[in-house]
mmCIF file of C-alpha atoms in Angstrom:
data_model
loop_
_atom_site.group_PDB
_atom_site.id
_atom_site.type_symbol
_atom_site.label_atom_id
_atom_site.label_comp_id
_atom_site.label_asym_id
_atom_site.label_seq_id
_atom_site.Cartn_x
_atom_site.Cartn_y
_atom_site.Cartn_z
ATOM 1 C CA UNK A 201 -0.224 -14.169 25.888
ATOM 2 C CA UNK A 202 -3.864 -15.232 24.892
ATOM 3 C CA UNK A 203 -5.106 -11.530 25.555
ATOM 4 C CA UNK A 204 -2.289 -10.041 23.374
ATOM 5 C CA UNK A 205 -3.397 -12.693 20.561
ATOM 6 C CA UNK A 206 -7.146 -11.913 21.239
ATOM 7 C CA UNK A 207 -6.368 -8.048 20.526
ATOM 8 C CA UNK A 208 -4.201 -8.966 17.532
ATOM 9 C CA UNK A 209 -6.855 -10.648 15.905
ATOM 10 C CA UNK A 210 -9.177 -7.875 16.411
ATOM 11 C CA UNK A 211 -6.461 -5.555 14.486
ATOM 12 C CA UNK A 212 -6.446 -8.194 11.555
ATOM 13 C CA UNK A 213 -10.098 -8.531 11.484
ATOM 14 C CA UNK A 214 -10.213 -4.863 11.196
ATOM 15 C CA UNK A 215 -7.723 -4.719 8.591
ATOM 16 C CA UNK A 216 -9.363 -7.309 6.615
ATOM 17 C CA UNK A 217 -12.666 -5.207 6.846
ATOM 18 C CA UNK A 218 -11.150 -1.798 5.982
ATOM 19 C CA UNK A 219 -9.201 -3.397 2.848
ATOM 20 C CA UNK A 220 -12.389 -5.039 1.720
ATOM 21 C CA UNK A 221 -14.365 -2.173 1.517
ATOM 22 C CA UNK A 222 -11.501 -0.133 -0.093
ATOM 23 C CA UNK A 223 -10.846 -2.842 -2.835
ATOM 24 C CA UNK A 224 -14.324 -3.677 -3.728
ATOM 25 C CA UNK A 225 -14.597 0.209 -4.787
ATOM 26 C CA UNK A 226 -11.566 2.202 -5.277
ATOM 27 C CA UNK A 227 -9.823 0.019 -7.991
ATOM 28 C CA UNK A 228 -13.064 0.443 -10.245
ATOM 29 C CA UNK A 229 -13.021 3.934 -9.362
ATOM 30 C CA UNK A 230 -10.069 4.604 -11.399
ATOM 31 C CA UNK A 231 -10.998 2.569 -14.298
ATOM 32 C CA UNK A 232 -14.172 4.705 -14.539
ATOM 33 C CA UNK A 233 -11.816 7.981 -14.373
ATOM 34 C CA UNK A 234 -9.829 6.385 -17.283
ATOM 35 C CA UNK A 235 -12.842 5.767 -19.341
ATOM 36 C CA UNK A 236 -14.217 9.063 -18.753
ATOM 37 C CA UNK A 237 -10.939 10.987 -19.166
ATOM 38 C CA UNK A 238 -7.365 10.363 -20.154
ATOM 39 C CA UNK A 239 -4.156 8.696 -19.237
ATOM 40 C CA UNK A 240 -3.024 11.600 -17.004
ATOM 41 C CA UNK A 241 -6.471 11.889 -14.948
ATOM 42 C CA UNK A 242 -6.320 8.059 -14.672
ATOM 43 C CA UNK A 243 -2.786 8.855 -13.201
ATOM 44 C CA UNK A 244 -4.157 11.559 -10.877
ATOM 45 C CA UNK A 245 -6.737 9.851 -9.321
ATOM 46 C CA UNK A 246 -3.963 6.846 -8.687
ATOM 47 C CA UNK A 247 -1.087 9.018 -7.759
ATOM 48 C CA UNK A 248 -2.237 12.412 -6.015
ATOM 49 C CA UNK A 249 -3.694 10.764 -2.950
ATOM 50 C CA UNK A 250 -0.328 8.837 -2.484
ATOM 51 C CA UNK A 251 1.410 12.284 -1.916
ATOM 52 C CA UNK A 252 -1.190 12.941 1.032
ATOM 53 C CA UNK A 253 -0.550 9.113 2.600
ATOM 54 C CA UNK A 254 3.181 9.676 2.301
ATOM 55 C CA UNK A 255 2.776 12.833 4.725
ATOM 56 C CA UNK A 256 -0.100 11.032 6.826
ATOM 57 C CA UNK A 257 2.254 7.907 7.781
ATOM 58 C CA UNK A 258 5.129 9.917 8.699
ATOM 59 C CA UNK A 259 3.065 12.250 10.974
ATOM 60 C CA UNK A 260 1.287 9.199 12.655
ATOM 61 C CA UNK A 261 4.653 7.397 12.879
ATOM 62 C CA UNK A 262 6.186 9.656 14.906
ATOM 63 C CA UNK A 263 3.444 10.565 17.146
ATOM 64 C CA UNK A 264 2.716 7.189 17.508
ATOM 65 C CA UNK A 265 6.383 6.303 18.908
ATOM 66 C CA UNK A 266 6.440 9.451 20.978
ATOM 67 C CA UNK A 267 3.392 8.847 22.984
ATOM 68 C CA UNK A 268 3.135 5.179 22.648
ATOM 69 C CA UNK A 269 -0.423 4.980 21.457
ATOM 70 C CA UNK A 270 -1.705 3.125 18.588
ATOM 71 C CA UNK A 271 -5.452 2.820 19.099
ATOM 72 C CA UNK A 272 -6.290 6.265 18.251
ATOM 73 C CA UNK A 273 -4.779 6.293 14.990
ATOM 74 C CA UNK A 274 -6.355 3.433 13.631
ATOM 75 C CA UNK A 275 -10.060 4.450 14.869
ATOM 76 C CA UNK A 276 -9.252 7.687 13.012
ATOM 77 C CA UNK A 277 -8.229 5.905 10.220
ATOM 78 C CA UNK A 278 -11.092 3.469 9.934
ATOM 79 C CA UNK A 279 -13.393 6.014 10.757
ATOM 80 C CA UNK A 280 -12.274 8.292 7.402
ATOM 81 C CA UNK A 281 -12.686 5.163 5.318
ATOM 82 C CA UNK A 282 -16.448 5.262 6.100
ATOM 83 C CA UNK A 283 -16.931 8.647 5.744
ATOM 84 C CA UNK A 284 -15.027 8.995 2.647
ATOM 85 C CA UNK A 285 -16.500 6.259 0.835
ATOM 86 C CA UNK A 286 -19.971 7.717 1.800
ATOM 87 C CA UNK A 287 -18.929 10.994 0.296
ATOM 88 C CA UNK A 288 -17.602 9.605 -2.892
ATOM 89 C CA UNK A 289 -21.004 7.877 -3.586
ATOM 90 C CA UNK A 290 -23.016 11.189 -2.720
ATOM 91 C CA UNK A 291 -21.070 13.487 -4.392
ATOM 92 C CA UNK A 292 -19.896 14.231 -8.458
ATOM 93 C CA UNK A 293 -17.007 12.650 -9.555
ATOM 94 C CA UNK A 294 -15.036 15.968 -9.904
ATOM 95 C CA UNK A 295 -14.993 15.808 -6.243
ATOM 96 C CA UNK A 296 -13.369 12.733 -5.680
ATOM 97 C CA UNK A 297 -9.916 13.421 -6.256
ATOM 98 C CA UNK A 298 -10.096 15.999 -3.166
ATOM 99 C CA UNK A 299 -12.102 13.297 -1.081
ATOM 100 C CA UNK A 300 -9.520 10.710 -1.645
ATOM 101 C CA UNK A 301 -6.401 13.029 -0.848
ATOM 102 C CA UNK A 302 -7.781 13.883 2.610
ATOM 103 C CA UNK A 303 -8.911 10.385 3.388
ATOM 104 C CA UNK A 304 -5.246 8.873 2.369
ATOM 105 C CA UNK A 305 -3.958 11.179 4.945
ATOM 106 C CA UNK A 306 -6.226 10.164 7.682
ATOM 107 C CA UNK A 307 -5.901 6.354 6.791
ATOM 108 C CA UNK A 308 -2.068 6.291 6.756
ATOM 109 C CA UNK A 309 -2.234 4.200 9.692
ATOM 110 C CA UNK A 310 -0.232 0.861 8.258
ATOM 111 C CA UNK A 311 2.871 1.584 10.316
ATOM 112 C CA UNK A 312 1.075 2.004 13.560
ATOM 113 C CA UNK A 313 -0.937 -1.149 12.579
ATOM 114 C CA UNK A 314 2.277 -3.076 11.988
ATOM 115 C CA UNK A 315 4.094 -1.562 14.823
ATOM 116 C CA UNK A 316 1.257 -2.793 17.328
ATOM 117 C CA UNK A 317 1.137 -6.325 15.706
ATOM 118 C CA UNK A 318 5.186 -6.720 16.433
ATOM 119 C CA UNK A 319 4.554 -6.280 19.974
ATOM 120 C CA UNK A 320 5.466 -9.892 20.560
ATOM 121 C CA UNK A 321 6.816 -10.758 16.973
ATOM 122 C CA UNK A 322 9.682 -10.083 15.007
ATOM 123 C CA UNK A 323 9.187 -7.419 12.147
ATOM 124 C CA UNK A 324 8.857 -9.461 9.233
ATOM 125 C CA UNK A 325 6.225 -11.573 10.916
ATOM 126 C CA UNK A 326 4.062 -9.041 11.940
ATOM 127 C CA UNK A 327 4.458 -7.569 8.401
ATOM 128 C CA UNK A 328 3.501 -10.991 6.857
ATOM 129 C CA UNK A 329 0.428 -11.137 8.853
ATOM 130 C CA UNK A 330 -0.511 -7.845 8.704
ATOM 131 C CA UNK A 331 -0.198 -8.211 4.628
ATOM 132 C CA UNK A 332 -1.973 -11.677 4.617
ATOM 133 C CA UNK A 333 -4.898 -10.103 6.242
ATOM 134 C CA UNK A 334 -4.806 -7.039 4.174
ATOM 135 C CA UNK A 335 -4.785 -9.338 1.151
ATOM 136 C CA UNK A 336 -7.457 -11.492 2.049
ATOM 137 C CA UNK A 337 -9.920 -8.487 2.228
ATOM 138 C CA UNK A 338 -8.378 -7.146 -1.267
ATOM 139 C CA UNK A 339 -8.901 -10.511 -2.591
ATOM 140 C CA UNK A 340 -12.612 -10.767 -1.359
ATOM 141 C CA UNK A 341 -13.231 -7.052 -2.640
ATOM 142 C CA UNK A 342 -11.838 -7.488 -5.853
ATOM 143 C CA UNK A 343 -13.665 -10.817 -6.384
ATOM 144 C CA UNK A 344 -16.844 -9.025 -6.045
ATOM 145 C CA UNK A 345 -15.953 -5.191 -6.773
ATOM 146 C CA UNK A 346 -15.785 -5.535 -10.587
ATOM 147 C CA UNK A 347 -18.939 -7.761 -10.870
ATOM 148 C CA UNK A 348 -20.892 -5.394 -8.287
ATOM 149 C CA UNK A 349 -19.709 -2.296 -10.768
ATOM 150 C CA UNK A 350 -20.883 -3.956 -13.915
ATOM 151 C CA UNK A 351 -24.320 -4.974 -12.400
ATOM 152 C CA UNK A 352 -24.982 -1.881 -10.097
ATOM 153 C CA UNK A 353 -22.894 0.652 -10.761
ATOM 154 C CA UNK A 354 -20.187 2.105 -9.180
ATOM 155 C CA UNK A 355 -22.191 4.519 -6.630
ATOM 156 C CA UNK A 356 -24.198 1.819 -5.392
ATOM 157 C CA UNK A 357 -20.942 -0.210 -5.081
ATOM 158 C CA UNK A 358 -19.472 2.702 -2.958
ATOM 159 C CA UNK A 359 -22.557 2.767 -0.594
ATOM 160 C CA UNK A 360 -22.459 -1.054 -0.054
ATOM 161 C CA UNK A 361 -18.541 -0.487 0.781
ATOM 162 C CA UNK A 362 -19.312 2.088 3.230
ATOM 163 C CA UNK A 363 -21.601 -0.552 5.242
ATOM 164 C CA UNK A 364 -18.803 -2.929 5.203
ATOM 165 C CA UNK A 365 -16.128 -0.599 6.857
ATOM 166 C CA UNK A 366 -18.129 0.463 9.853
ATOM 167 C CA UNK A 367 -17.600 -2.977 11.961
ATOM 168 C CA UNK A 368 -13.877 -1.942 11.909
ATOM 169 C CA UNK A 369 -14.465 1.237 13.687
ATOM 170 C CA UNK A 370 -16.064 -0.556 16.507
ATOM 171 C CA UNK A 371 -13.366 -3.341 16.524
ATOM 172 C CA UNK A 372 -10.343 -0.581 16.923
ATOM 173 C CA UNK A 373 -12.146 1.304 19.796
ATOM 174 C CA UNK A 374 -12.307 -2.036 21.677
ATOM 175 C CA UNK A 375 -8.428 -2.092 21.503
ATOM 176 C CA UNK A 376 -6.600 -1.998 25.238
ATOM 177 C CA UNK A 377 -3.170 -0.022 25.213
ATOM 178 C CA UNK A 378 -0.613 -1.721 27.117
ATOM 179 C CA UNK A 379 -0.553 1.204 29.794
ATOM 180 C CA UNK A 380 2.964 2.939 28.375
ATOM 181 C CA UNK A 381 1.125 5.929 26.449
ATOM 182 C CA UNK A 382 1.786 9.629 27.369
ATOM 183 C CA UNK A 383 -0.286 12.511 26.895
ATOM 184 C CA UNK A 384 2.973 14.605 25.470
ATOM 185 C CA UNK A 385 2.198 15.135 21.901
ATOM 186 C CA UNK A 386 4.877 16.607 19.931
ATOM 187 C CA UNK A 387 2.811 18.082 17.005
ATOM 188 C CA UNK A 388 5.284 20.577 16.004
ATOM 189 C CA UNK A 389 8.119 18.507 15.961
ATOM 190 C CA UNK A 390 6.456 16.034 13.997
ATOM 191 C CA UNK A 391 5.163 18.475 11.511
ATOM 192 C CA UNK A 392 9.161 19.486 11.170
ATOM 193 C CA UNK A 393 9.687 15.847 10.186
ATOM 194 C CA UNK A 394 6.893 15.496 7.985
ATOM 195 C CA UNK A 395 7.544 19.038 5.648
ATOM 196 C CA UNK A 396 11.446 18.743 6.092
ATOM 197 C CA UNK A 397 11.484 14.873 4.714
ATOM 198 C CA UNK A 398 13.673 13.861 7.496
ATOM 199 C CA UNK A 399 14.205 10.351 8.279
ATOM 200 C CA UNK A 400 15.249 8.602 11.000
ATOM 201 C CA UNK A 401 19.114 8.490 11.000
ATOM 202 C CA UNK A 402 19.554 4.544 10.852
ATOM 203 C CA UNK A 403 17.358 4.447 7.686
ATOM 204 C CA UNK A 404 19.097 6.804 5.652
ATOM 205 C CA UNK A 405 21.489 4.824 3.583
ATOM 206 C CA UNK A 406 18.336 2.602 2.271
ATOM 207 C CA UNK A 407 16.333 5.530 1.447
ATOM 208 C CA UNK A 408 16.976 5.705 -2.356
ATOM 209 C CA UNK A 409 16.690 1.955 -2.743
ATOM 210 C CA UNK A 410 13.391 1.776 -1.383
ATOM 211 C CA UNK A 411 12.232 4.711 -3.093
ATOM 212 C CA UNK A 412 13.689 3.231 -6.687
ATOM 213 C CA UNK A 413 12.005 -0.235 -5.791
ATOM 214 C CA UNK A 414 8.666 1.326 -4.833
ATOM 215 C CA UNK A 415 9.000 3.560 -8.225
ATOM 216 C CA UNK A 416 9.735 0.323 -10.497
ATOM 217 C CA UNK A 417 6.510 -0.985 -9.067
ATOM 218 C CA UNK A 418 4.150 2.166 -9.543
ATOM 219 C CA UNK A 419 5.338 3.082 -12.776
ATOM 220 C CA UNK A 420 5.066 -0.608 -14.176
ATOM 221 C CA UNK A 421 1.570 -1.246 -13.076
ATOM 222 C CA UNK A 422 -0.162 2.114 -13.768
ATOM 223 C CA UNK A 423 0.836 1.049 -17.615
ATOM 224 C CA UNK A 424 0.134 -2.733 -17.180
ATOM 225 C CA UNK A 425 -3.062 -2.511 -15.578
ATOM 226 C CA UNK A 426 -4.166 -0.577 -18.705
ATOM 227 C CA UNK A 427 -2.525 -3.304 -20.927
ATOM 228 C CA UNK A 428 -4.689 -6.082 -19.330
ATOM 229 C CA UNK A 429 -7.468 -3.696 -18.926
ATOM 230 C CA UNK A 430 -7.379 -3.207 -22.613
ATOM 231 C CA UNK A 431 -6.699 -6.839 -23.564
ATOM 232 C CA UNK A 432 -9.841 -7.940 -21.625
ATOM 233 C CA UNK A 433 -12.003 -5.642 -23.619
ATOM 234 C CA UNK A 434 -12.634 -3.359 -20.415
ATOM 235 C CA UNK A 435 -14.369 -5.852 -18.191
ATOM 236 C CA UNK A 436 -14.286 -4.671 -14.518
ATOM 237 C CA UNK A 437 -15.486 -8.232 -13.809
ATOM 238 C CA UNK A 438 -12.605 -10.248 -15.655
ATOM 239 C CA UNK A 439 -10.124 -7.548 -14.011
ATOM 240 C CA UNK A 440 -11.542 -8.238 -10.499
ATOM 241 C CA UNK A 441 -11.132 -11.950 -10.998
ATOM 242 C CA UNK A 442 -7.590 -11.611 -11.737
ATOM 243 C CA UNK A 443 -6.783 -9.187 -8.986
ATOM 244 C CA UNK A 444 -8.839 -11.069 -6.228
ATOM 245 C CA UNK A 445 -6.682 -14.664 -7.576
ATOM 246 C CA UNK A 446 -3.587 -12.156 -7.121
ATOM 247 C CA UNK A 447 -4.999 -11.373 -3.347
ATOM 248 C CA UNK A 448 -5.725 -15.163 -2.624
ATOM 249 C CA UNK A 449 -1.928 -16.373 -3.838
ATOM 250 C CA UNK A 450 -0.451 -13.248 -1.709
ATOM 251 C CA UNK A 451 -2.654 -13.988 1.442
ATOM 252 C CA UNK A 452 -1.461 -17.847 1.576
ATOM 253 C CA UNK A 453 2.395 -16.884 0.808
ATOM 254 C CA UNK A 454 2.483 -13.713 3.200
ATOM 255 C CA UNK A 455 2.952 -15.313 6.211
ATOM 256 C CA UNK A 456 5.729 -17.776 4.634
ATOM 257 C CA UNK A 457 7.162 -15.021 2.786
ATOM 258 C CA UNK A 458 7.626 -13.089 6.673
ATOM 259 C CA UNK A 459 9.157 -15.754 8.162
ATOM 260 C CA UNK A 460 11.494 -16.490 4.973
ATOM 261 C CA UNK A 461 12.499 -12.788 5.433
ATOM 262 C CA UNK A 462 13.359 -13.260 9.068
ATOM 263 C CA UNK A 463 15.499 -16.051 8.160
ATOM 264 C CA UNK A 464 17.282 -14.504 5.354
ATOM 265 C CA UNK A 465 17.209 -11.070 6.708
ATOM 266 C CA UNK A 466 16.041 -7.906 5.527
ATOM 267 C CA UNK A 467 18.703 -6.754 3.018
ATOM 268 C CA UNK A 468 19.104 -9.880 1.263
ATOM 269 C CA UNK A 469 15.592 -10.506 0.969
ATOM 270 C CA UNK A 470 15.116 -7.114 -0.377
ATOM 271 C CA UNK A 471 17.766 -7.430 -3.008
ATOM 272 C CA UNK A 472 16.301 -10.952 -3.973
ATOM 273 C CA UNK A 473 12.868 -9.215 -4.406
ATOM 274 C CA UNK A 474 13.660 -6.491 -6.798
ATOM 275 C CA UNK A 475 16.005 -8.941 -8.825
ATOM 276 C CA UNK A 476 12.823 -11.241 -9.120
ATOM 277 C CA UNK A 477 10.807 -8.143 -10.001
ATOM 278 C CA UNK A 478 12.833 -6.932 -12.741
ATOM 279 C CA UNK A 479 12.514 -10.225 -14.372
ATOM 280 C CA UNK A 480 8.796 -10.346 -13.960
ATOM 281 C CA UNK A 481 8.629 -6.804 -15.686
ATOM 282 C CA UNK A 482 10.584 -7.631 -18.964
ATOM 283 C CA UNK A 483 7.876 -10.559 -19.213
ATOM 284 C CA UNK A 484 5.072 -8.044 -18.731
ATOM 285 C CA UNK A 485 6.511 -6.029 -21.637
ATOM 286 C CA UNK A 486 6.845 -8.754 -23.899
ATOM 287 C CA UNK A 487 3.409 -10.347 -23.463
ATOM 288 C CA UNK A 488 0.330 -9.480 -25.452
ATOM 289 C CA UNK A 489 -1.714 -12.359 -25.238
ATOM 290 C CA UNK A 490 -4.401 -12.192 -22.457
ATOM 291 C CA UNK A 491 -3.842 -15.495 -21.328
ATOM 292 C CA UNK A 492 0.117 -14.907 -20.386
ATOM 293 C CA UNK A 493 -1.282 -11.197 -19.029
ATOM 294 C CA UNK A 494 -3.368 -12.702 -16.822
ATOM 295 C CA UNK A 495 -1.082 -15.012 -15.528
ATOM 296 C CA UNK A 496 1.237 -12.774 -14.827
ATOM 297 C CA UNK A 497 -0.977 -10.208 -13.093
ATOM 298 C CA UNK A 498 -1.707 -13.137 -10.555
ATOM 299 C CA UNK A 499 1.726 -14.273 -9.586
ATOM 300 C CA UNK A 500 1.943 -13.037 -6.112
ATOM 301 C CA UNK A 501 5.345 -11.300 -5.721
ATOM 302 C CA UNK A 502 4.522 -8.415 -3.940
ATOM 303 C CA UNK A 503 4.523 -9.756 -0.449
ATOM 304 C CA UNK A 504 8.087 -10.552 -0.914
ATOM 305 C CA UNK A 505 8.823 -7.166 -1.475
ATOM 306 C CA UNK A 506 6.746 -5.652 0.976
ATOM 307 C CA UNK A 507 7.947 -7.915 4.055
ATOM 308 C CA UNK A 508 11.498 -7.679 2.804
ATOM 309 C CA UNK A 509 11.622 -3.543 3.131
ATOM 310 C CA UNK A 510 9.587 -3.440 6.652
ATOM 311 C CA UNK A 511 11.956 -5.884 8.089
ATOM 312 C CA UNK A 512 15.390 -4.249 6.666
ATOM 313 C CA UNK A 513 13.775 -0.831 8.104
ATOM 314 C CA UNK A 514 12.748 -2.568 11.632
ATOM 315 C CA UNK A 515 16.381 -3.940 11.628
ATOM 316 C CA UNK A 516 17.835 -0.577 11.017
ATOM 317 C CA UNK A 517 15.560 0.992 13.725
ATOM 318 C CA UNK A 518 14.341 -1.615 16.046
ATOM 319 C CA UNK A 519 13.489 0.842 19.186
ATOM 320 C CA UNK A 520 11.272 2.686 17.032
ATOM 321 C CA UNK A 521 9.289 0.500 14.898
ATOM 322 C CA UNK A 522 6.435 2.547 13.880
ATOM 323 C CA UNK A 523 8.889 5.432 12.434
ATOM 324 C CA UNK A 524 11.186 2.776 10.817
ATOM 325 C CA UNK A 525 8.136 0.979 8.897
ATOM 326 C CA UNK A 526 6.772 4.603 8.077
ATOM 327 C CA UNK A 527 9.686 5.289 6.019
ATOM 328 C CA UNK A 528 9.458 2.277 3.215
ATOM 329 C CA UNK A 529 5.970 3.138 3.277
ATOM 330 C CA UNK A 530 6.082 6.905 3.120
ATOM 331 C CA UNK A 531 8.468 6.367 0.162
ATOM 332 C CA UNK A 532 6.371 4.098 -1.296
ATOM 333 C CA UNK A 533 3.721 6.599 -1.486
ATOM 334 C CA UNK A 534 5.930 9.246 -2.939
ATOM 335 C CA UNK A 535 6.874 6.617 -5.580
ATOM 336 C CA UNK A 536 3.201 5.760 -6.122
ATOM 337 C CA UNK A 537 2.456 9.410 -6.790
ATOM 338 C CA UNK A 538 5.586 10.220 -8.929
ATOM 339 C CA UNK A 539 5.219 6.861 -10.431
ATOM 340 C CA UNK A 540 2.098 7.136 -11.888
ATOM 341 C CA UNK A 541 2.321 10.616 -13.271
ATOM 342 C CA UNK A 542 5.442 9.565 -15.117
ATOM 343 C CA UNK A 543 3.560 6.556 -16.281
ATOM 344 C CA UNK A 544 0.675 8.664 -17.410
ATOM 345 C CA UNK A 545 2.606 10.968 -19.396
ATOM 346 C CA UNK A 546 4.819 8.515 -21.031
ATOM 347 C CA UNK A 547 1.676 6.443 -21.823
ATOM 348 C CA UNK A 548 0.774 9.395 -23.951
ATOM 349 C CA UNK A 549 3.469 9.056 -26.117
ATOM 350 C CA UNK A 550 4.940 5.433 -26.234
ATOM 351 C CA UNK A 551 1.741 3.583 -24.925
ATOM 352 C CA UNK A 552 1.800 1.234 -22.060
ATOM 353 C CA UNK A 553 4.357 -1.378 -23.022
ATOM 354 C CA UNK A 554 7.202 1.285 -23.901
ATOM 355 C CA UNK A 555 6.450 2.704 -20.334
ATOM 356 C CA UNK A 556 6.402 -0.492 -18.567
ATOM 357 C CA UNK A 557 10.615 -0.778 -19.779
ATOM 358 C CA UNK A 558 11.178 1.505 -17.143
ATOM 359 C CA UNK A 559 10.354 -0.995 -14.313
ATOM 360 C CA UNK A 560 13.339 -3.271 -14.689
ATOM 361 C CA UNK A 561 15.797 -0.421 -15.291
ATOM 362 C CA UNK A 562 14.654 1.080 -11.691
ATOM 363 C CA UNK A 563 14.566 -2.220 -9.741
ATOM 364 C CA UNK A 564 18.031 -3.301 -11.045
ATOM 365 C CA UNK A 565 19.182 0.365 -9.922
ATOM 366 C CA UNK A 566 17.780 -0.288 -6.658
ATOM 367 C CA UNK A 567 19.620 -3.369 -5.923
ATOM 368 C CA UNK A 568 22.892 -1.938 -7.359
ATOM 369 C CA UNK A 569 22.755 1.011 -4.681
ATOM 370 C CA UNK A 570 21.839 -1.265 -1.937
ATOM 371 C CA UNK A 571 24.838 -3.552 -2.493
ATOM 372 C CA UNK A 572 27.052 -1.071 -2.960
ATOM 373 C CA UNK A 573 26.169 0.899 0.059
ATOM 374 C CA UNK A 574 26.222 -0.031 3.607
ATOM 375 C CA UNK A 575 22.826 0.063 5.348
ATOM 376 C CA UNK A 576 23.813 1.971 8.626
ATOM 377 C CA UNK A 577 23.482 5.284 9.909
#
């Protein structure tokens, strides 16, 4: 048991480092794109990589479950993060989008990581621990990233992020598999599943609720981030502090949410998270004062949504956990791309607040569909 926990701690530490390196740089890359471009370009740098993440998470999930291997995909993901951060630091901004698109495909190992952590745990608890580790890294990265970007510029910040990501590769390389891996790799079948957009039968009835809930988040936050950014007089430092505080609160509540989700059940918890978010979205639309906007930005709501959606997926497909988690993860990626594009176009005509009204509409619709349709295959 101690050996298993030691391996899990390596994974959580590597997760923290990768999230730290990502959050201290990429969040501010998107704002740099907004400053130098338009709403549409801002939407593209946020949204297009989500498509490749979607493809990667589905591919990794199937191959991982087919072979029983987890470590190799985590090593590939960590290595791609290091190379991509270094690449952005050394290349013109015109190449950033294709670099990030490739990076997000190769680093789409989140479902595999959660499956590794859930070897001795229930899905909600494993998701909660993973989320806590990633949020701690996100908190630290956001806290220093905005300040460093204002102080030394985005490129030197990217170089520092590159150095921080390197130890994660070594940690993943040192992991031990459980001995049940197989050398047979169904690449053809995996690609078929990816591009045919097929999902495991047991999860098909929750695909639309998962997608709409994620779409509400991506559409809202693309506009809400701009609203807060402008209200803060475009301060990277202040935005970093706010995002960092949100991450800190989420880090504390992530494991608590996970255990609560396991007690209430995935379906009930997911519905509750959507209802809470609907009210939150409306508050964001109404608010205009920077203090109120700041308070809304730091509220730790996402870990409840995150742990409940993963728990629900694993409840429906307990024998294929990585594939199960890849369903909400990949749908979230599609929604991220779609929502950012919708938000970018809509903000051009009605501004951030008008665009944010789509959030509660989509979230409530997700709840209604979830409660009406039985989540069985």
